[in-house]
GROMACS .gro file of N, CA and C in nm:
model
  255
    1MET      N    1   0.088  -0.113  -0.012
    1MET     CA    2  -0.002   0.027   0.006
    1MET      C    3   0.092   0.132  -0.019
    2ALA      N    4   0.055   0.230  -0.104
    2ALA     CA    5   0.152   0.333  -0.110
    2ALA      C    6   0.128   0.448   0.038
    3LYS      N    7   0.242   0.498   0.072
    3LYS     CA    8   0.224   0.597   0.172
    3LYS      C    9   0.130   0.739   0.120
    4LYS      N   10   0.027   0.749   0.197
    4LYS     CA   11  -0.040   0.877   0.171
    4LYS      C   12   0.046   0.985   0.209
    5GLN      N   13   0.035   1.112   0.144
    5GLN     CA   14   0.072   1.213   0.177
    5GLN      C   15  -0.034   1.334   0.135
    6CYS      N   16  -0.001   1.451   0.192
    6CYS     CA   17  -0.089   1.583   0.176
    6CYS      C   18   0.000   1.606   0.030
    7GLN      N   19  -0.120   1.637  -0.043
    7GLN     CA   20  -0.106   1.685  -0.167
    7GLN      C   21  -0.078   1.815  -0.191
    8SER      N   22  -0.046   1.902  -0.090
    8SER     CA   23   0.003   2.037  -0.077
    8SER      C   24   0.150   2.042  -0.019
    9CYS      N   25   0.160   1.986   0.097
    9CYS     CA   26   0.291   2.023   0.158
    9CYS      C   27   0.368   1.891   0.184
   10GLY      N   28   0.327   1.776   0.145
   10GLY     CA   29   0.379   1.650   0.153
   10GLY      C   30   0.391   1.572   0.307
   11MET      N   31   0.307   1.634   0.357
   11MET     CA   32   0.346   1.576   0.520
   11MET      C   33   0.262   1.416   0.507
   12PRO      N   34   0.318   1.323   0.607
   12PRO     CA   35   0.259   1.202   0.577
   12PRO      C   36   0.103   1.214   0.623
   13LEU      N   37   0.008   1.138   0.574
   13LEU     CA   38  -0.116   1.130   0.620
   13LEU      C   39  -0.128   0.967   0.644
   14LYS      N   40  -0.156   0.943   0.776
   14LYS     CA   41  -0.197   0.811   0.837
   14LYS      C   42  -0.346   0.788   0.854
   15GLU      N   43  -0.398   0.632   0.823
   15GLU     CA   44  -0.520   0.614   0.838
   15GLU      C   45  -0.557   0.633   0.989
   16ASN      N   46  -0.677   0.665   1.045
   16ASN     CA   47  -0.735   0.653   1.191
   16ASN      C   48  -0.640   0.735   1.245
   17ALA      N   49  -0.590   0.849   1.198
   17ALA     CA   50  -0.537   0.971   1.289
   17ALA      C   51  -0.579   1.108   1.249
   18ASP      N   52  -0.553   1.183   1.360
   18ASP     CA   53  -0.594   1.309   1.334
   18ASP      C   54  -0.481   1.379   1.232
   19GLY      N   55  -0.519   1.487   1.201
   19GLY     CA   56  -0.440   1.537   1.090
   19GLY      C   57  -0.473   1.567   0.943
   20TRP      N   58  -0.584   1.512   0.909
   20TRP     CA   59  -0.648   1.499   0.758
   20TRP      C   60  -0.727   1.634   0.755
   21GLY      N   61  -0.708   1.712   0.666
   21GLY     CA   62  -0.781   1.826   0.642
   21GLY      C   63  -0.944   1.812   0.611
   22THR      N   64  -1.036   1.904   0.619
   22THR     CA   65  -1.181   1.897   0.607
   22THR      C   66  -1.198   1.937   0.491
   23ASN      N   67  -1.333   1.895   0.427
   23ASN     CA   68  -1.390   1.954   0.315
   23ASN      C   69  -1.510   2.052   0.383
   24ARG      N   70  -1.580   2.116   0.287
   24ARG     CA   71  -1.659   2.225   0.335
   24ARG      C   72  -1.793   2.156   0.398
   25ASP      N   73  -1.821   2.036   0.377
   25ASP     CA   74  -1.904   1.950   0.439
   25ASP      C   75  -1.897   1.897   0.574
   26ASN      N   76  -1.740   1.922   0.591
   26ASN     CA   77  -1.699   1.888   0.742
   26ASN      C   78  -1.644   1.755   0.743
   27ASN      N   79  -1.661   1.679   0.611
   27ASN     CA   80  -1.594   1.511   0.598
   27ASN      C   81  -1.444   1.534   0.581
   28LYS      N   82  -1.385   1.438   0.592
   28LYS     CA   83  -1.241   1.427   0.605
   28LYS      C   84  -1.187   1.461   0.470
   29SER      N   85  -1.092   1.530   0.442
   29SER     CA   86  -1.033   1.542   0.277
   29SER      C   87  -0.952   1.405   0.266
   30ASP      N   88  -0.950   1.370   0.154
   30ASP     CA   89  -0.862   1.264   0.121
   30ASP      C   90  -0.731   1.278   0.055
   31ILE      N   91  -0.705   1.432   0.074
   31ILE     CA   92  -0.592   1.469  -0.009
   31ILE      C   93  -0.497   1.572   0.052
   32PHE      N   94  -0.546   1.643   0.163
   32PHE     CA   95  -0.505   1.751   0.205
   32PHE      C   96  -0.496   1.737   0.365
   33CYS      N   97  -0.379   1.777   0.435
   33CYS     CA   98  -0.367   1.799   0.596
   33CYS      C   99  -0.434   1.908   0.635
   34ILE      N  100  -0.456   1.892   0.785
   34ILE     CA  101  -0.519   1.983   0.840
   34ILE      C  102  -0.452   2.138   0.855
   35MET      N  103  -0.313   2.114   0.843
   35MET     CA  104  -0.235   2.256   0.827
   35MET      C  105  -0.267   2.304   0.696
   36CYS      N  106  -0.291   2.235   0.585
   36CYS     CA  107  -0.298   2.306   0.476
   36CYS      C  108  -0.464   2.319   0.423
   37TYR      N  109  -0.546   2.246   0.483
   37TYR     CA  110  -0.671   2.254   0.443
   37TYR      C  111  -0.773   2.236   0.544
   38GLN      N  112  -0.861   2.326   0.572
   38GLN     CA  113  -0.983   2.337   0.674
   38GLN      C  114  -1.125   2.375   0.607
   39ASP      N  115  -1.222   2.308   0.636
   39ASP     CA  116  -1.349   2.372   0.578
   39ASP      C  117  -1.357   2.383   0.440
   40GLY      N  118  -1.263   2.316   0.383
   40GLY     CA  119  -1.273   2.359   0.218
   40GLY      C  120  -1.174   2.458   0.155
   41TYR      N  121  -1.105   2.539   0.234
   41TYR     CA  122  -1.036   2.609   0.207
   41TYR      C  123  -0.897   2.584   0.235
   42PHE      N  124  -0.785   2.649   0.160
   42PHE     CA  125  -0.672   2.642   0.189
   42PHE      C  126  -0.627   2.716   0.330
   43THR      N  127  -0.532   2.717   0.431
   43THR     CA  128  -0.534   2.808   0.531
   43THR      C  129  -0.416   2.895   0.509
   44LYS      N  130  -0.367   2.892   0.391
   44LYS     CA  131  -0.268   2.995   0.366
   44LYS      C  132  -0.260   3.034   0.239
   45PRO      N  133  -0.370   3.121   0.201
   45PRO     CA  134  -0.391   3.140   0.071
   45PRO      C  135  -0.287   3.211  -0.029
   46GLU      N  136  -0.169   3.272   0.059
   46GLU     CA  137  -0.072   3.353   0.019
   46GLU      C  138   0.014   3.266  -0.028
   47ILE      N  139   0.028   3.141   0.005
   47ILE     CA  140   0.118   3.033  -0.042
   47ILE      C  141   0.019   2.962  -0.185
   48ASP      N  142   0.066   3.018  -0.282
   48ASP     CA  143  -0.017   2.987  -0.419
   48ASP      C  144   0.072   2.918  -0.534
   49THR      N  145   0.220   2.892  -0.491
   49THR     CA  146   0.296   2.819  -0.576
   49THR      C  147   0.364   2.714  -0.498
   50ALA      N  148   0.464   2.630  -0.550
   50ALA     CA  149   0.501   2.507  -0.497
   50ALA      C  150   0.626   2.574  -0.422
   51GLU      N  151   0.702   2.656  -0.518
   51GLU     CA  152   0.799   2.740  -0.467
   51GLU      C  153   0.787   2.789  -0.305
   52LYS      N  154   0.652   2.830  -0.312
   52LYS     CA  155   0.654   2.925  -0.180
   52LYS      C  156   0.619   2.795  -0.075
   53MET      N  157   0.564   2.691  -0.112
   53MET     CA  158   0.519   2.593  -0.026
   53MET      C  159   0.643   2.539   0.054
   54GLN      N  160   0.743   2.530  -0.052
   54GLN     CA  161   0.879   2.469  -0.038
   54GLN      C  162   0.973   2.544   0.072
   55VAL      N  163   0.971   2.686   0.067
   55VAL     CA  164   1.004   2.796   0.163
   55VAL      C  165   0.945   2.765   0.303
   56PHE      N  166   0.811   2.764   0.295
   56PHE     CA  167   0.705   2.751   0.423
   56PHE      C  168   0.779   2.642   0.478
   57VAL      N  169   0.753   2.505   0.425
   57VAL     CA  170   0.804   2.387   0.487
   57VAL      C  171   0.950   2.378   0.525
   58PHE      N  172   1.021   2.428   0.458
   58PHE     CA  173   1.151   2.415   0.498
   58PHE      C  174   1.182   2.491   0.634
   59ASP      N  175   1.127   2.605   0.630
   59ASP     CA  176   1.156   2.700   0.759
   59ASP      C  177   1.057   2.617   0.890
   60ILE      N  178   0.966   2.546   0.853
   60ILE     CA  179   0.911   2.475   0.971
   60ILE      C  180   1.028   2.348   1.013
   61LEU      N  181   1.070   2.305   0.926
   61LEU     CA  182   1.151   2.175   0.951
   61LEU      C  183   1.290   2.259   1.018
   62ARG      N  184   1.322   2.359   0.972
   62ARG     CA  185   1.436   2.407   1.064
   62ARG      C  186   1.394   2.436   1.181
   63THR      N  187   1.275   2.471   1.242
   63THR     CA  188   1.250   2.524   1.353
   63THR      C  189   1.230   2.383   1.462
   64LYS      N  190   1.227   2.279   1.357
   64LYS     CA  191   1.210   2.157   1.436
   64LYS      C  192   1.353   2.095   1.434
   65HIS      N  193   1.464   2.191   1.416
   65HIS     CA  194   1.586   2.120   1.420
   65HIS      C  195   1.654   2.024   1.323
   66ILE      N  196   1.552   2.022   1.203
   66ILE     CA  197   1.614   1.914   1.118
   66ILE      C  198   1.709   1.988   1.017
   67PRO      N  199   1.824   1.925   0.998
   67PRO     CA  200   1.961   1.970   0.949
   67PRO      C  201   1.938   2.025   0.817
   68LYS      N  202   1.981   2.142   0.768
   68LYS     CA  203   1.941   2.178   0.633
   68LYS      C  204   1.966   2.099   0.513
   69PHE      N  205   2.047   2.017   0.517
   69PHE     CA  206   2.062   1.909   0.402
   69PHE      C  207   1.928   1.805   0.402
   70LEU      N  208   1.926   1.751   0.531
   70LEU     CA  209   1.789   1.680   0.511
   70LEU      C  210   1.660   1.737   0.476
   71ALA      N  211   1.620   1.866   0.538
   71ALA     CA  212   1.519   1.940   0.491
   71ALA      C  213   1.526   1.999   0.360
   72LYS      N  214   1.609   2.015   0.296
   72LYS     CA  215   1.617   2.027   0.151
   72LYS      C  216   1.609   1.909   0.076
   73ILE      N  217   1.609   1.782   0.127
   73ILE     CA  218   1.611   1.649   0.064
   73ILE      C  219   1.415   1.626   0.081
   74MET      N  220   1.393   1.663   0.192
   74MET     CA  221   1.221   1.657   0.235
   74MET      C  222   1.140   1.741   0.143
   75ILE      N  223   1.197   1.866   0.104
   75ILE     CA  224   1.101   1.933   0.012
   75ILE      C  225   1.133   1.918  -0.134
   76LYS      N  226   1.212   1.851  -0.192
   76LYS     CA  227   1.235   1.863  -0.317
   76LYS      C  228   1.138   1.797  -0.404
   77ASP      N  229   1.069   1.723  -0.349
   77ASP     CA  230   0.919   1.681  -0.433
   77ASP      C  231   0.808   1.748  -0.438
   78ILE      N  232   0.796   1.879  -0.361
   78ILE     CA  233   0.673   1.932  -0.329
   78ILE      C  234   0.606   1.967  -0.475
   79PRO      N  235   0.706   2.017  -0.573
   79PRO     CA  236   0.645   2.053  -0.698
   79PRO      C  237   0.579   1.957  -0.770
   80LYS      N  238   0.597   1.804  -0.719
   80LYS     CA  239   0.538   1.711  -0.798
   80LYS      C  240   0.388   1.660  -0.733
   81LEU      N  241   0.374   1.743  -0.633
   81LEU     CA  242   0.254   1.688  -0.538
   81LEU      C  243   0.121   1.746  -0.652
   82GLY      N  244   0.002   1.679  -0.625
   82GLY     CA  245  -0.139   1.706  -0.691
   82GLY      C  246  -0.177   1.852  -0.703
   83ARG      N  247  -0.152   1.919  -0.581
   83ARG     CA  248  -0.191   2.043  -0.601
   83ARG      C  249  -0.116   2.147  -0.674
   84TRP      N  250   0.024   2.117  -0.702
   84TRP     CA  251   0.079   2.177  -0.796
   84TRP      C  252   0.132   2.151  -0.896
   85SER      N  253   0.117   2.023  -0.943
   85SER     CA  254   0.116   1.957  -1.068
   85SER      C  255   0.017   1.975  -1.163
   0.00000   0.00000   0.00000
């Protein structure tokens, strides 16, 4: 079974766990996490390109003390995610 990840930021999504975004009807989104998508809207509308999302995620990873080289690896595939492709 393929690992699910948010199609906006790349965060892993696990079955039976909190962290899934919600649609306008309050049902769980199948493709976005709660940090990116709530009530049918993107939580940060100013992030409107894959490049801006890469910067945003990189900064979050660095605040969690992820080394720069690893953070760069973790964000490299964001442009290939569903929201951006």
